[in-house]
């Protein structure tokens, strides 16, 4: 049972890490765009 659960949790952890990376990248792009528009 645990052998089946472990890979699933690892996969969701990787997906969550990739999603947070995408979100932080989008936030950085928005901040840069705002700075370019304001300057």
Coordinates of N, CA and C in Angstrom, one line a residue:
X1 N 0.8 -1.2 0.0 CA 0.0 0.0 0.0 C 0.9 1.3 0.0
X2 N 1.8 1.3 0.9 CA 2.6 2.5 1.0 C 3.5 2.7 -0.2
X3 N 3.8 1.5 -0.9 CA 4.6 1.6 -2.1 C 3.8 2.3 -3.2
X4 N 2.5 2.1 -3.2 CA 1.7 2.8 -4.2 C 1.5 4.3 -3.8
X5 N 1.4 4.6 -2.5 CA 1.1 5.9 -2.1 C 2.3 6.8 -2.2
X6 N 3.5 6.3 -2.0 CA 4.7 7.1 -2.0 C 5.0 7.8 -3.4
X7 N 5.0 7.1 -4.5 CA 5.2 7.7 -5.8 C 4.2 8.8 -6.1
X8 N 2.9 8.5 -5.7 CA 1.9 9.5 -5.9 C 2.1 10.8 -5.1
X9 N 2.6 10.7 -3.9 CA 2.9 11.9 -3.1 C 4.1 12.6 -3.7
X10 N 5.1 11.8 -4.2 CA 6.2 12.5 -4.8 C 5.8 13.2 -6.0
X11 N 4.9 12.6 -6.8 CA 4.5 13.3 -8.1 C 3.7 14.6 -7.8
X12 N 2.8 14.5 -6.8 CA 2.1 15.7 -6.4 C 3.0 16.8 -5.9
X13 N 4.1 16.4 -5.1 CA 5.0 17.3 -4.6 C 5.8 18.0 -5.7
X14 N 6.2 17.2 -6.8 CA 6.9 17.8 -7.9 C 5.9 18.8 -8.6
X15 N 4.7 18.4 -8.8 CA 3.7 19.2 -9.5 C 3.5 20.5 -8.7
X16 N 3.4 20.4 -7.4 CA 3.2 21.6 -6.6 C 4.4 22.5 -6.7
X17 N 5.6 21.9 -6.7 CA 6.8 22.8 -6.8 C 6.9 23.5 -8.1
X18 N 6.5 22.8 -9.2 CA 6.6 23.4 -10.5 C 5.5 24.5 -10.6
X19 N 4.3 24.3 -9.9 CA 3.3 25.3 -10.0 C 3.7 26.5 -9.2
X20 N 4.4 26.4 -8.1 CA 4.8 27.5 -7.3 C 5.9 28.3 -8.1
X21 N 6.7 27.5 -8.8 CA 7.8 28.2 -9.6 C 7.1 29.0 -10.7
X22 N 6.1 28.5 -11.3 CA 5.4 29.2 -12.4 C 4.7 30.5 -11.8
X23 N 4.1 30.3 -10.6 CA 3.4 31.5 -10.0 C 4.4 32.6 -9.7
X24 N 5.6 32.2 -9.1 CA 6.6 33.2 -8.7 C 7.1 33.9 -10.0
X25 N 7.3 33.1 -11.1 CA 7.8 33.7 -12.3 C 6.8 34.7 -12.9
X26 N 5.5 34.4 -12.8 CA 4.4 35.3 -13.3 C 4.4 36.6 -12.5
X27 N 4.6 36.4 -11.2 CA 4.6 37.6 -10.3 C 5.8 38.5 -10.6
X28 N 7.0 37.9 -10.9 CA 8.1 38.6 -11.2 C 7.9 39.4 -12.5
X29 N 7.3 38.7 -13.5 CA 7.1 39.3 -14.8 C 6.1 40.5 -14.6
X30 N 5.1 40.4 -13.8 CA 4.1 41.5 -13.6 C 4.8 42.7 -12.9
X31 N 5.7 42.4 -11.9 CA 6.4 43.5 -11.3 C 7.3 44.2 -12.3
X32 N 8.0 43.4 -13.1 CA 8.9 44.1 -14.1 C 8.1 44.9 -15.1
X33 N 7.0 44.4 -15.5 CA 6.1 45.2 -16.4 C 5.7 46.5 -15.8
X34 N 5.3 46.4 -14.5 CA 4.8 47.6 -13.8 C 6.0 48.6 -13.7
X35 N 7.2 48.1 -13.4 CA 8.3 49.0 -13.3 C 8.6 49.7 -14.6
X36 N 8.5 48.9 -15.7 CA 8.8 49.5 -17.0 C 7.7 50.5 -17.4
X37 N 6.5 50.3 -17.1 CA 5.4 51.2 -17.4 C 5.5 52.5 -16.6
X38 N 5.9 52.3 -15.3 CA 6.0 53.5 -14.4 C 7.2 54.4 -14.7
X39 N 8.3 53.8 -15.2 CA 9.6 54.5 -15.4 C 9.5 55.4 -16.7

